[in-house]
Amino acid sequence: MNLKGKIFKGIGGFYYVHTREGDYECRAKGSFRNRREKPLVGDLVELTPVEDSEKERTGNVVRILPRKNELIRPEVSNVDQAVVIFSLRNPAPSLNVLDRFLINMERREIPTVIFFNKSDLCESEEDSCYAAHLREIYERAGYPVLVLNTREEHFREEVLRILRGKTTVLSGPSGVGKSSITNWIHPMAQMETGELSRRIARGKNTTRHTEFFYLDDETYVLDTPGFTSLFVTEVPSERLMYYYPEFEPYRTRCRYHTCVHIGEGRAVCAVKRAVEEGGISEERYQSYRQLYLELRDMERY
């Protein structure tokens, strides 16, 4: 009898599947190669147990159930939400990189929550004001934001509330504490956390394979390798504005429907007026402007 389960780890051609009967170590049937299909971590699958195996609970993946989404880096599927983590200090956050990540998730219609970690390093009033400013920028853009400190236990319950009942990808630049947060919410993960490089103030990538950690019923978390930059190459420049949700209330008030909010004057561009009046943050607008110009230059060649 076939069993249904979820692939939570893939290493060297083996797929580890969580089912109601327990976890199974599986191989994929050769028919997948013939169809040029590949099981992904996160896939819901059917497996056939191998009864005469020397190992306990082994099987063959025989069918991949329909996916609701798929990511390329990391190669995972059926993601309910992404949590992108940036630290407030050591390393300082790059909002341009954060915005690129948000655009990539918007393209795939994957809801995103933002964690700003290491609030314990914000010792001055200026640092605290900056943390509050970042929270305001992204909450105004429509994203849930949590400013946290893993040294304080009450944040752990808040993080678990956000994760509960969902399959979540944790991502962000290296050194911001992704693996530390995974260990914090699930100590059995026993993940390496690495030490921040003193020479370049950037963390080492310590995540070496793709694995969702099972927390409880329907709750899985994947810590992904860190990134330092993201390319937004599949979005036409004239459509970039649609990936900035806070532009929407103003975009329709521009005098011309072809307005891209770059070269147009304040008198005809409602988005530019909103930036000057504080309705849209200057940081987000400058991020948009930089990405727009990058995409337009790429399109020329």
PDB file of C-alpha atoms in Angstrom:
ATOM      1  CA  MET A   1       0.000   0.000   0.000  1.00  0.00           C
ATOM      2  CA  ASN A   2       1.336   3.408  -0.959  1.00  0.00           C
ATOM      3  CA  LEU A   3       1.886   6.069   1.675  1.00  0.00           C
ATOM      4  CA  LYS A   4       1.651   9.840   1.300  1.00  0.00           C
ATOM      5  CA  GLY A   5       4.212  12.154   2.836  1.00  0.00           C
ATOM      6  CA  LYS A   6       6.363  15.229   2.497  1.00  0.00           C
ATOM      7  CA  ILE A   7      10.032  15.232   1.457  1.00  0.00           C
ATOM      8  CA  PHE A   8      11.879  17.076   4.200  1.00  0.00           C
ATOM      9  CA  LYS A   9      15.490  16.362   3.192  1.00  0.00           C
ATOM     10  CA  GLY A  10      17.444  15.385   0.090  1.00  0.00           C
ATOM     11  CA  ILE A  11      21.058  14.196   0.149  1.00  0.00           C
ATOM     12  CA  GLY A  12      22.988  12.363  -2.567  1.00  0.00           C
ATOM     13  CA  GLY A  13      20.015  10.886  -4.391  1.00  0.00           C
ATOM     14  CA  PHE A  14      18.196   9.867  -1.206  1.00  0.00           C
ATOM     15  CA  TYR A  15      14.929  11.527  -0.227  1.00  0.00           C
ATOM     16  CA  TYR A  16      13.699  11.518   3.353  1.00  0.00           C
ATOM     17  CA  VAL A  17       9.921  11.559   3.595  1.00  0.00           C
ATOM     18  CA  HIS A  18       7.822  12.379   6.654  1.00  0.00           C
ATOM     19  CA  THR A  19       4.609  10.304   6.817  1.00  0.00           C
ATOM     20  CA  ARG A  20       2.052   9.491   9.500  1.00  0.00           C
ATOM     21  CA  GLU A  21       3.763   6.099   9.823  1.00  0.00           C
ATOM     22  CA  GLY A  22       7.184   7.653  10.451  1.00  0.00           C
ATOM     23  CA  ASP A  23      10.118   8.859   8.339  1.00  0.00           C
ATOM     24  CA  TYR A  24      11.223   6.882   5.272  1.00  0.00           C
ATOM     25  CA  GLU A  25      14.540   6.880   3.409  1.00  0.00           C
ATOM     26  CA  CYS A  26      13.651   6.679  -0.275  1.00  0.00           C
ATOM     27  CA  ARG A  27      15.029   6.524  -3.772  1.00  0.00           C
ATOM     28  CA  ALA A  28      13.167   7.990  -6.729  1.00  0.00           C
ATOM     29  CA  LYS A  29      11.896   5.588  -9.388  1.00  0.00           C
ATOM     30  CA  GLY A  30      13.790   5.655 -12.690  1.00  0.00           C
ATOM     31  CA  SER A  31      10.653   6.823 -14.485  1.00  0.00           C
ATOM     32  CA  PHE A  32      11.260  10.322 -13.076  1.00  0.00           C
ATOM     33  CA  ARG A  33      14.534  10.539 -15.010  1.00  0.00           C
ATOM     34  CA  ASN A  34      12.778   9.388 -18.177  1.00  0.00           C
ATOM     35  CA  ARG A  35      10.236  12.195 -17.751  1.00  0.00           C
ATOM     36  CA  ARG A  36      12.993  14.638 -16.755  1.00  0.00           C
ATOM     37  CA  GLU A  37      11.324  15.186 -13.408  1.00  0.00           C
ATOM     38  CA  LYS A  38      13.107  15.591 -10.099  1.00  0.00           C
ATOM     39  CA  PRO A  39      11.629  15.329  -6.618  1.00  0.00           C
ATOM     40  CA  LEU A  40      12.243  18.458  -4.550  1.00  0.00           C
ATOM     41  CA  VAL A  41      12.411  19.039  -0.845  1.00  0.00           C
ATOM     42  CA  GLY A  42       8.912  20.181   0.078  1.00  0.00           C
ATOM     43  CA  ASP A  43       7.199  17.902  -2.430  1.00  0.00           C
ATOM     44  CA  LEU A  44       4.129  15.985  -1.353  1.00  0.00           C
ATOM     45  CA  VAL A  45       4.695  12.469  -2.684  1.00  0.00           C
ATOM     46  CA  GLU A  46       3.445   8.913  -2.729  1.00  0.00           C
ATOM     47  CA  LEU A  47       5.927   6.212  -1.772  1.00  0.00           C
ATOM     48  CA  THR A  48       5.950   2.443  -1.849  1.00  0.00           C
ATOM     49  CA  PRO A  49       7.611   0.871   1.224  1.00  0.00           C
ATOM     50  CA  VAL A  50      10.378  -1.677   0.541  1.00  0.00           C
ATOM     51  CA  GLU A  51       9.523  -4.592   2.818  1.00  0.00           C
ATOM     52  CA  ASP A  52      12.688  -6.680   2.437  1.00  0.00           C
ATOM     53  CA  SER A  53      15.168  -3.882   3.072  1.00  0.00           C
ATOM     54  CA  GLU A  54      17.876  -4.338   5.701  1.00  0.00           C
ATOM     55  CA  LYS A  55      17.128  -0.823   6.895  1.00  0.00           C
ATOM     56  CA  GLU A  56      13.990   0.157   8.748  1.00  0.00           C
ATOM     57  CA  ARG A  57      11.466   2.249   6.796  1.00  0.00           C
ATOM     58  CA  THR A  58      12.850   2.509   3.289  1.00  0.00           C
ATOM     59  CA  GLY A  59      10.896   2.965   0.106  1.00  0.00           C
ATOM     60  CA  ASN A  60      10.618   4.324  -3.407  1.00  0.00           C
ATOM     61  CA  VAL A  61       9.049   7.629  -4.370  1.00  0.00           C
ATOM     62  CA  VAL A  62       6.554   6.709  -7.098  1.00  0.00           C
ATOM     63  CA  ARG A  63       4.546   9.889  -7.598  1.00  0.00           C
ATOM     64  CA  ILE A  64       4.966  13.637  -7.054  1.00  0.00           C
ATOM     65  CA  LEU A  65       1.699  15.353  -6.193  1.00  0.00           C
ATOM     66  CA  PRO A  66       0.903  18.721  -7.848  1.00  0.00           C
ATOM     67  CA  ARG A  67       3.027  21.632  -6.596  1.00  0.00           C
ATOM     68  CA  LYS A  68       1.568  25.001  -5.678  1.00  0.00           C
ATOM     69  CA  ASN A  69       4.921  26.767  -6.186  1.00  0.00           C
ATOM     70  CA  GLU A  70       8.615  26.104  -6.701  1.00  0.00           C
ATOM     71  CA  LEU A  71      11.822  27.957  -5.906  1.00  0.00           C
ATOM     72  CA  ILE A  72      15.067  27.554  -7.823  1.00  0.00           C
ATOM     73  CA  ARG A  73      17.521  28.691  -5.159  1.00  0.00           C
ATOM     74  CA  PRO A  74      17.075  26.801  -2.963  1.00  0.00           C
ATOM     75  CA  GLU A  75      15.348  24.023  -4.908  1.00  0.00           C
ATOM     76  CA  VAL A  76      12.205  23.578  -2.815  1.00  0.00           C
ATOM     77  CA  SER A  77       8.477  23.426  -3.430  1.00  0.00           C
ATOM     78  CA  ASN A  78       5.130  24.023  -1.737  1.00  0.00           C
ATOM     79  CA  VAL A  79       6.302  26.951   0.351  1.00  0.00           C
ATOM     80  CA  ASP A  80       3.604  28.747   2.373  1.00  0.00           C
ATOM     81  CA  GLN A  81       5.722  31.727   3.367  1.00  0.00           C
ATOM     82  CA  ALA A  82       9.227  33.133   3.403  1.00  0.00           C
ATOM     83  CA  VAL A  83      10.896  34.742   6.386  1.00  0.00           C
ATOM     84  CA  VAL A  84      13.761  37.002   5.370  1.00  0.00           C
ATOM     85  CA  ILE A  85      16.192  37.809   8.174  1.00  0.00           C
ATOM     86  CA  PHE A  86      18.474  40.822   8.336  1.00  0.00           C
ATOM     87  CA  SER A  87      20.501  41.933  11.331  1.00  0.00           C
ATOM     88  CA  LEU A  88      20.320  45.475  12.632  1.00  0.00           C
ATOM     89  CA  ARG A  89      24.076  45.474  13.197  1.00  0.00           C
ATOM     90  CA  ASN A  90      27.073  43.244  12.427  1.00  0.00           C
ATOM     91  CA  PRO A  91      26.389  43.153   9.491  1.00  0.00           C
ATOM     92  CA  ALA A  92      24.295  46.253   8.891  1.00  0.00           C
ATOM     93  CA  PRO A  93      21.227  45.673   6.684  1.00  0.00           C
ATOM     94  CA  SER A  94      21.292  46.378   2.949  1.00  0.00           C
ATOM     95  CA  LEU A  95      17.787  47.566   2.119  1.00  0.00           C
ATOM     96  CA  ASN A  96      18.442  47.253  -1.601  1.00  0.00           C
ATOM     97  CA  VAL A  97      19.205  43.537  -1.180  1.00  0.00           C
ATOM     98  CA  LEU A  98      16.139  43.142   1.043  1.00  0.00           C
ATOM     99  CA  ASP A  99      13.942  44.759  -1.616  1.00  0.00           C
ATOM    100  CA  ARG A 100      15.322  42.440  -4.299  1.00  0.00           C
ATOM    101  CA  PHE A 101      14.388  39.447  -2.155  1.00  0.00           C
ATOM    102  CA  LEU A 102      10.883  40.824  -1.605  1.00  0.00           C
ATOM    103  CA  ILE A 103      10.415  41.302  -5.354  1.00  0.00           C
ATOM    104  CA  ASN A 104      11.474  37.707  -6.027  1.00  0.00           C
ATOM    105  CA  MET A 105       8.935  36.440  -3.498  1.00  0.00           C
ATOM    106  CA  GLU A 106       6.213  38.769  -4.844  1.00  0.00           C
ATOM    107  CA  ARG A 107       6.800  37.301  -8.320  1.00  0.00           C
ATOM    108  CA  ARG A 108       6.067  33.833  -6.961  1.00  0.00           C
ATOM    109  CA  GLU A 109       3.143  35.047  -4.831  1.00  0.00           C
ATOM    110  CA  ILE A 110       4.842  33.803  -1.653  1.00  0.00           C
ATOM    111  CA  PRO A 111       3.918  35.893   1.424  1.00  0.00           C
ATOM    112  CA  THR A 112       6.970  37.274   3.220  1.00  0.00           C
ATOM    113  CA  VAL A 113       7.641  38.200   6.846  1.00  0.00           C
ATOM    114  CA  ILE A 114      10.689  40.314   7.727  1.00  0.00           C
ATOM    115  CA  PHE A 115      12.786  39.650  10.840  1.00  0.00           C
ATOM    116  CA  PHE A 116      15.285  42.287  11.943  1.00  0.00           C
ATOM    117  CA  ASN A 117      17.565  40.349  14.280  1.00  0.00           C
ATOM    118  CA  LYS A 118      20.191  41.321  16.889  1.00  0.00           C
ATOM    119  CA  SER A 119      18.199  44.113  18.490  1.00  0.00           C
ATOM    120  CA  ASP A 120      20.355  43.539  21.593  1.00  0.00           C
ATOM    121  CA  LEU A 121      23.217  45.243  19.699  1.00  0.00           C
ATOM    122  CA  CYS A 122      21.167  48.457  19.369  1.00  0.00           C
ATOM    123  CA  GLU A 123      22.474  50.055  22.519  1.00  0.00           C
ATOM    124  CA  SER A 124      22.172  53.730  21.578  1.00  0.00           C
ATOM    125  CA  GLU A 125      19.023  55.794  21.133  1.00  0.00           C
ATOM    126  CA  GLU A 126      20.047  56.391  17.517  1.00  0.00           C
ATOM    127  CA  ASP A 127      20.187  52.620  16.876  1.00  0.00           C
ATOM    128  CA  SER A 128      16.773  52.119  18.464  1.00  0.00           C
ATOM    129  CA  CYS A 129      15.272  54.902  16.353  1.00  0.00           C
ATOM    130  CA  TYR A 130      16.770  53.320  13.226  1.00  0.00           C
ATOM    131  CA  ALA A 131      15.212  49.948  14.101  1.00  0.00           C
ATOM    132  CA  ALA A 132      11.826  51.636  14.557  1.00  0.00           C
ATOM    133  CA  HIS A 133      12.306  53.472  11.246  1.00  0.00           C
ATOM    134  CA  LEU A 134      12.990  50.214   9.386  1.00  0.00           C
ATOM    135  CA  ARG A 135       9.927  48.633  10.905  1.00  0.00           C
ATOM    136  CA  GLU A 136       7.779  51.571   9.808  1.00  0.00           C
ATOM    137  CA  ILE A 137       9.143  51.485   6.236  1.00  0.00           C
ATOM    138  CA  TYR A 138       8.248  47.861   5.633  1.00  0.00           C
ATOM    139  CA  GLU A 139       5.021  47.711   7.611  1.00  0.00           C
ATOM    140  CA  ARG A 140       3.822  50.674   5.523  1.00  0.00           C
ATOM    141  CA  ALA A 141       4.735  48.623   2.442  1.00  0.00           C
ATOM    142  CA  GLY A 142       2.446  45.850   3.713  1.00  0.00           C
ATOM    143  CA  TYR A 143       4.962  43.383   5.175  1.00  0.00           C
ATOM    144  CA  PRO A 144       4.733  41.929   8.701  1.00  0.00           C
ATOM    145  CA  VAL A 145       7.899  42.894  10.605  1.00  0.00           C
ATOM    146  CA  LEU A 146       9.390  41.489  13.812  1.00  0.00           C
ATOM    147  CA  VAL A 147      12.352  43.157  15.525  1.00  0.00           C
ATOM    148  CA  LEU A 148      13.831  40.460  17.725  1.00  0.00           C
ATOM    149  CA  ASN A 149      16.594  39.396  20.052  1.00  0.00           C
ATOM    150  CA  THR A 150      17.216  35.676  20.499  1.00  0.00           C
ATOM    151  CA  ARG A 151      18.521  36.327  24.016  1.00  0.00           C
ATOM    152  CA  GLU A 152      14.960  37.069  25.164  1.00  0.00           C
ATOM    153  CA  GLU A 153      12.686  34.045  25.453  1.00  0.00           C
ATOM    154  CA  HIS A 154       9.399  35.862  24.811  1.00  0.00           C
ATOM    155  CA  PHE A 155      10.490  36.439  21.193  1.00  0.00           C
ATOM    156  CA  ARG A 156      10.701  32.683  20.703  1.00  0.00           C
ATOM    157  CA  GLU A 157       6.938  32.323  21.216  1.00  0.00           C
ATOM    158  CA  GLU A 158       6.276  35.146  18.772  1.00  0.00           C
ATOM    159  CA  VAL A 159       8.482  33.486  16.141  1.00  0.00           C
ATOM    160  CA  LEU A 160       6.753  30.130  16.676  1.00  0.00           C
ATOM    161  CA  ARG A 161       3.352  31.808  16.278  1.00  0.00           C
ATOM    162  CA  ILE A 162       4.438  33.147  12.868  1.00  0.00           C
ATOM    163  CA  LEU A 163       5.759  29.744  11.773  1.00  0.00           C
ATOM    164  CA  ARG A 164       3.033  27.490  13.161  1.00  0.00           C
ATOM    165  CA  GLY A 165       1.028  25.530  10.607  1.00  0.00           C
ATOM    166  CA  LYS A 166       3.131  26.625   7.635  1.00  0.00           C
ATOM    167  CA  THR A 167       6.059  25.475   5.504  1.00  0.00           C
ATOM    168  CA  THR A 168       8.547  28.332   5.819  1.00  0.00           C
ATOM    169  CA  VAL A 169      11.805  29.188   4.098  1.00  0.00           C
ATOM    170  CA  LEU A 170      14.233  31.199   6.226  1.00  0.00           C
ATOM    171  CA  SER A 171      16.600  33.269   4.137  1.00  0.00           C
ATOM    172  CA  GLY A 172      18.815  36.325   4.273  1.00  0.00           C
ATOM    173  CA  PRO A 173      22.444  37.414   3.979  1.00  0.00           C
ATOM    174  CA  SER A 174      25.184  35.424   5.648  1.00  0.00           C
ATOM    175  CA  GLY A 175      25.902  36.156   9.282  1.00  0.00           C
ATOM    176  CA  VAL A 176      22.480  37.481  10.287  1.00  0.00           C
ATOM    177  CA  GLY A 177      21.614  34.531  12.519  1.00  0.00           C
ATOM    178  CA  LYS A 178      19.424  32.225  10.408  1.00  0.00           C
ATOM    179  CA  SER A 179      20.968  29.022  11.737  1.00  0.00           C
ATOM    180  CA  SER A 180      21.014  30.418  15.269  1.00  0.00           C
ATOM    181  CA  ILE A 181      17.286  31.151  15.017  1.00  0.00           C
ATOM    182  CA  THR A 182      16.662  27.626  13.687  1.00  0.00           C
ATOM    183  CA  ASN A 183      18.548  26.138  16.647  1.00  0.00           C
ATOM    184  CA  TRP A 184      16.666  28.470  18.981  1.00  0.00           C
ATOM    185  CA  ILE A 185      13.215  27.336  17.835  1.00  0.00           C
ATOM    186  CA  HIS A 186      14.238  23.706  17.272  1.00  0.00           C
ATOM    187  CA  PRO A 187      17.301  22.698  19.340  1.00  0.00           C
ATOM    188  CA  MET A 188      17.381  19.212  17.819  1.00  0.00           C
ATOM    189  CA  ALA A 189      18.364  20.762  14.478  1.00  0.00           C
ATOM    190  CA  GLN A 190      21.930  20.936  15.819  1.00  0.00           C
ATOM    191  CA  MET A 191      22.948  23.241  12.995  1.00  0.00           C
ATOM    192  CA  GLU A 192      26.334  24.867  12.804  1.00  0.00           C
ATOM    193  CA  THR A 193      26.127  28.601  13.404  1.00  0.00           C
ATOM    194  CA  GLY A 194      29.599  29.623  12.314  1.00  0.00           C
ATOM    195  CA  GLU A 195      31.507  32.667  13.471  1.00  0.00           C
ATOM    196  CA  LEU A 196      31.260  36.021  11.813  1.00  0.00           C
ATOM    197  CA  SER A 197      34.372  36.822   9.814  1.00  0.00           C
ATOM    198  CA  ARG A 198      36.244  39.589  11.627  1.00  0.00           C
ATOM    199  CA  ARG A 199      38.175  40.591   8.523  1.00  0.00           C
ATOM    200  CA  ILE A 200      35.218  41.343   6.235  1.00  0.00           C
ATOM    201  CA  ALA A 201      32.308  41.448   8.757  1.00  0.00           C
ATOM    202  CA  ARG A 202      30.404  38.882   6.746  1.00  0.00           C
ATOM    203  CA  GLY A 203      29.349  35.421   7.885  1.00  0.00           C
ATOM    204  CA  LYS A 204      30.344  32.082   6.464  1.00  0.00           C
ATOM    205  CA  ASN A 205      27.700  29.964   4.773  1.00  0.00           C
ATOM    206  CA  THR A 206      27.159  27.087   7.170  1.00  0.00           C
ATOM    207  CA  THR A 207      24.091  25.461   5.554  1.00  0.00           C
ATOM    208  CA  ARG A 208      25.270  22.650   3.259  1.00  0.00           C
ATOM    209  CA  HIS A 209      22.164  20.761   2.177  1.00  0.00           C
ATOM    210  CA  THR A 210      18.449  21.332   1.739  1.00  0.00           C
ATOM    211  CA  GLU A 211      16.360  20.204   4.695  1.00  0.00           C
ATOM    212  CA  PHE A 212      13.036  21.178   6.222  1.00  0.00           C
ATOM    213  CA  PHE A 213      12.925  20.728   9.979  1.00  0.00           C
ATOM    214  CA  TYR A 214       9.678  19.342  11.358  1.00  0.00           C
ATOM    215  CA  LEU A 215       8.469  21.371  14.342  1.00  0.00           C
ATOM    216  CA  ASP A 216       4.942  20.040  14.803  1.00  0.00           C
ATOM    217  CA  ASP A 217       1.877  19.146  12.736  1.00  0.00           C
ATOM    218  CA  GLU A 218       2.076  20.943   9.382  1.00  0.00           C
ATOM    219  CA  THR A 219       4.987  23.132  10.576  1.00  0.00           C
ATOM    220  CA  TYR A 220       8.266  22.866   8.668  1.00  0.00           C
ATOM    221  CA  VAL A 221      11.192  25.297   8.523  1.00  0.00           C
ATOM    222  CA  LEU A 222      14.071  25.407   6.031  1.00  0.00           C
ATOM    223  CA  ASP A 223      17.261  27.355   6.716  1.00  0.00           C
ATOM    224  CA  THR A 224      18.732  28.268   3.316  1.00  0.00           C
ATOM    225  CA  PRO A 225      22.301  29.199   2.353  1.00  0.00           C
ATOM    226  CA  GLY A 226      23.008  32.896   2.806  1.00  0.00           C
ATOM    227  CA  PHE A 227      23.065  35.318  -0.074  1.00  0.00           C
ATOM    228  CA  THR A 228      24.908  38.583  -0.655  1.00  0.00           C
ATOM    229  CA  SER A 229      23.014  39.786  -3.732  1.00  0.00           C
ATOM    230  CA  LEU A 230      19.968  38.931  -5.796  1.00  0.00           C
ATOM    231  CA  PHE A 231      19.401  39.651  -9.450  1.00  0.00           C
ATOM    232  CA  VAL A 232      15.955  40.766 -10.539  1.00  0.00           C
ATOM    233  CA  THR A 233      16.230  39.952 -14.232  1.00  0.00           C
ATOM    234  CA  GLU A 234      12.836  38.470 -15.096  1.00  0.00           C
ATOM    235  CA  VAL A 235      10.822  41.621 -14.367  1.00  0.00           C
ATOM    236  CA  PRO A 236      10.419  44.120 -17.252  1.00  0.00           C
ATOM    237  CA  SER A 237      11.447  47.592 -16.114  1.00  0.00           C
ATOM    238  CA  GLU A 238       8.013  49.054 -16.877  1.00  0.00           C
ATOM    239  CA  ARG A 239       6.383  46.488 -14.555  1.00  0.00           C
ATOM    240  CA  LEU A 240       8.748  46.892 -11.613  1.00  0.00           C
ATOM    241  CA  MET A 241       6.425  49.441  -9.965  1.00  0.00           C
ATOM    242  CA  TYR A 242       3.831  46.716  -9.369  1.00  0.00           C
ATOM    243  CA  TYR A 243       6.211  44.945  -6.971  1.00  0.00           C
ATOM    244  CA  TYR A 244       6.243  47.938  -4.607  1.00  0.00           C
ATOM    245  CA  PRO A 245       2.829  47.585  -2.910  1.00  0.00           C
ATOM    246  CA  GLU A 246       2.956  51.008  -1.257  1.00  0.00           C
ATOM    247  CA  PHE A 247       3.049  52.671  -4.701  1.00  0.00           C
ATOM    248  CA  GLU A 248      -0.404  51.364  -5.607  1.00  0.00           C
ATOM    249  CA  PRO A 249      -2.621  53.974  -3.885  1.00  0.00           C
ATOM    250  CA  TYR A 250      -0.651  56.765  -5.599  1.00  0.00           C
ATOM    251  CA  ARG A 251       0.241  55.167  -8.941  1.00  0.00           C
ATOM    252  CA  THR A 252      -3.298  55.471 -10.291  1.00  0.00           C
ATOM    253  CA  ARG A 253      -3.303  59.217  -9.523  1.00  0.00           C
ATOM    254  CA  CYS A 254      -0.443  59.999 -11.913  1.00  0.00           C
ATOM    255  CA  ARG A 255      -1.524  62.217 -14.809  1.00  0.00           C
ATOM    256  CA  TYR A 256      -0.325  59.706 -17.415  1.00  0.00           C
ATOM    257  CA  HIS A 257      -1.013  55.978 -17.240  1.00  0.00           C
ATOM    258  CA  THR A 258       2.442  55.375 -18.772  1.00  0.00           C
ATOM    259  CA  CYS A 259       4.191  57.081 -15.830  1.00  0.00           C
ATOM    260  CA  VAL A 260       7.092  54.999 -14.478  1.00  0.00           C
ATOM    261  CA  HIS A 261       7.872  57.457 -11.640  1.00  0.00           C
ATOM    262  CA  ILE A 262      11.455  58.138 -12.711  1.00  0.00           C
ATOM    263  CA  GLY A 263      11.887  60.999 -15.181  1.00  0.00           C
ATOM    264  CA  GLU A 264       8.458  62.524 -14.749  1.00  0.00           C
ATOM    265  CA  GLY A 265       8.071  65.744 -12.798  1.00  0.00           C
ATOM    266  CA  ARG A 266       6.399  66.045  -9.411  1.00  0.00           C
ATOM    267  CA  ALA A 267       3.455  67.883 -10.954  1.00  0.00           C
ATOM    268  CA  VAL A 268       2.411  64.832 -13.016  1.00  0.00           C
ATOM    269  CA  CYS A 269       3.743  61.956 -10.850  1.00  0.00           C
ATOM    270  CA  ALA A 270       1.722  61.210  -7.733  1.00  0.00           C
ATOM    271  CA  VAL A 271       4.313  58.677  -6.548  1.00  0.00           C
ATOM    272  CA  LYS A 272       7.036  61.343  -6.473  1.00  0.00           C
ATOM    273  CA  ARG A 273       4.699  63.688  -4.594  1.00  0.00           C
ATOM    274  CA  ALA A 274       4.015  60.923  -2.078  1.00  0.00           C
ATOM    275  CA  VAL A 275       7.767  60.481  -1.521  1.00  0.00           C
ATOM    276  CA  GLU A 276       8.208  64.205  -0.858  1.00  0.00           C
ATOM    277  CA  GLU A 277       5.205  64.279   1.469  1.00  0.00           C
ATOM    278  CA  GLY A 278       6.244  61.140   3.398  1.00  0.00           C
ATOM    279  CA  GLY A 279       3.561  58.765   2.106  1.00  0.00           C
ATOM    280  CA  ILE A 280       6.275  56.565   0.535  1.00  0.00           C
ATOM    281  CA  SER A 281       9.676  56.183   2.176  1.00  0.00           C
ATOM    282  CA  GLU A 282      12.646  57.779   0.458  1.00  0.00           C
ATOM    283  CA  GLU A 283      14.646  54.566   0.964  1.00  0.00           C
ATOM    284  CA  ARG A 284      12.104  52.405  -0.854  1.00  0.00           C
ATOM    285  CA  TYR A 285      11.771  54.913  -3.690  1.00  0.00           C
ATOM    286  CA  GLN A 286      15.551  55.096  -4.188  1.00  0.00           C
ATOM    287  CA  SER A 287      15.676  51.294  -4.179  1.00  0.00           C
ATOM    288  CA  TYR A 288      13.001  51.274  -6.884  1.00  0.00           C
ATOM    289  CA  ARG A 289      14.848  53.899  -8.906  1.00  0.00           C
ATOM    290  CA  GLN A 290      18.146  51.977  -8.770  1.00  0.00           C
ATOM    291  CA  LEU A 291      16.527  48.691  -9.803  1.00  0.00           C
ATOM    292  CA  TYR A 292      14.521  50.347 -12.570  1.00  0.00           C
ATOM    293  CA  LEU A 293      17.629  51.905 -14.100  1.00  0.00           C
ATOM    294  CA  GLU A 294      19.517  48.597 -13.843  1.00  0.00           C
ATOM    295  CA  LEU A 295      16.725  46.729 -15.622  1.00  0.00           C
ATOM    296  CA  ARG A 296      16.364  49.391 -18.324  1.00  0.00           C
ATOM    297  CA  ASP A 297      20.094  49.308 -19.043  1.00  0.00           C
ATOM    298  CA  MET A 298      20.008  45.504 -19.303  1.00  0.00           C
ATOM    299  CA  GLU A 299      17.089  45.684 -21.724  1.00  0.00           C
ATOM    300  CA  ARG A 300      19.033  47.949 -24.033  1.00  0.00           C
ATOM    301  CA  TYR A 301      21.606  45.224 -24.589  1.00  0.00           C
TER     302      TYR A 301
END
